[in-house]
XYZ file of C-alpha atoms in Angstrom:
90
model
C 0.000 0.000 0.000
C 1.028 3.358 -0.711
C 2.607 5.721 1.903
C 0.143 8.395 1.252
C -2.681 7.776 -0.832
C -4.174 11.454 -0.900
C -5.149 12.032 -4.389
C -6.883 8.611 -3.869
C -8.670 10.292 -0.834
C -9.399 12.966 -2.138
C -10.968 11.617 -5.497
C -13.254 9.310 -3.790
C -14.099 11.932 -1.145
C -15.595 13.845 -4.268
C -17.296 10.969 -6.008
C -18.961 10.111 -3.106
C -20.329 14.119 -2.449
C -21.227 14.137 -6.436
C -23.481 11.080 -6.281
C -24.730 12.183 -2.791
C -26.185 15.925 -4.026
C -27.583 13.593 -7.397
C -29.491 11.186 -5.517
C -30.551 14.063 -2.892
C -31.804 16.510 -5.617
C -33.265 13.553 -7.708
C -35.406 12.391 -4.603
C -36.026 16.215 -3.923
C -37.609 17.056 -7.603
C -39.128 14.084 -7.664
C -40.617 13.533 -4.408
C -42.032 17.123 -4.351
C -44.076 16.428 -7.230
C -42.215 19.510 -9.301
C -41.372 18.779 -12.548
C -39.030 15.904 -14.124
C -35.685 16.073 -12.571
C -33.004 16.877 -15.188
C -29.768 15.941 -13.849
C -27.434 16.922 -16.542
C -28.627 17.862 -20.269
C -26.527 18.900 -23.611
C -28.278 20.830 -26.512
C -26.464 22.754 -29.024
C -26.988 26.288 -27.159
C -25.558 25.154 -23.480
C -26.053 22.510 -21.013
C -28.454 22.424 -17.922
C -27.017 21.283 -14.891
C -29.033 20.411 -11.776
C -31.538 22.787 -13.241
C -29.183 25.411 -13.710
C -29.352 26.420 -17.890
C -25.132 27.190 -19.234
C -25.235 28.978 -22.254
C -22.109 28.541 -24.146
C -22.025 32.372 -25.273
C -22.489 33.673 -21.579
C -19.466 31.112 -20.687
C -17.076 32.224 -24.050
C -18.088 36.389 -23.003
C -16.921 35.680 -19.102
C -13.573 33.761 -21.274
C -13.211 36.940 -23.610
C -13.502 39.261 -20.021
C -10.985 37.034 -18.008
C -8.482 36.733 -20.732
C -6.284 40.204 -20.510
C -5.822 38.890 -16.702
C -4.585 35.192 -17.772
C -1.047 34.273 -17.803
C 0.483 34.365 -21.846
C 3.099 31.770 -21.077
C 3.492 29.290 -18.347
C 6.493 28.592 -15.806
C 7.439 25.885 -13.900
C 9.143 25.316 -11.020
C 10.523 21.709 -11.810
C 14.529 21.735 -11.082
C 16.536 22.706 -14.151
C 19.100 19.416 -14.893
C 21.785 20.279 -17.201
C 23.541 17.228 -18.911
C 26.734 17.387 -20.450
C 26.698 16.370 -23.976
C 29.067 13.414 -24.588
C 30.518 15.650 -27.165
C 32.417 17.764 -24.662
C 33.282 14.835 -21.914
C 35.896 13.499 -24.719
């Protein structure tokens, strides 16, 4: 077994919170006697989550806004290894 199985932890931590708010909301909208409960649906203008209606074109404008503030280039902070090419060890 692995020393520290966090990532492990933590994904199953979220699975199990995912399925729990489906199966609460399901039993909620259907139990209420509201309308059919829509989990998750995809149509060609956005998606409706939990009710919620994503359009694609609010989600590409809040992109467009949020853009000037992103990063154009990325940097890492892995350790730098230079190898000597054989080349110059002869």
């Amino acid at each position: 077994m692995k020393k520290h199985p966090v990532a492990l932890i933590l994904f199953l931590s979220a699975l199990i919170v995912i399925s729990g708010a489906c199966v609460a909301y399901y039993n909620t909208k259907t139990f209420g006697f509201d309308e059919d409960a829509v989990i998750f649906t995809k149509d060609e203008d956005g998606f409706t989550l939990f009710d919620y209606k994503v359009y694609y074109k609010d989600v590409e404008e809040l992109y467009e806004k949020s853009k000037k503030y992103m990063p154009d280039e990325a940097y890492s902070t892995n350790p730098y290894i230079a190898f000597k090419s054989a080349e110059n060890i002869i």
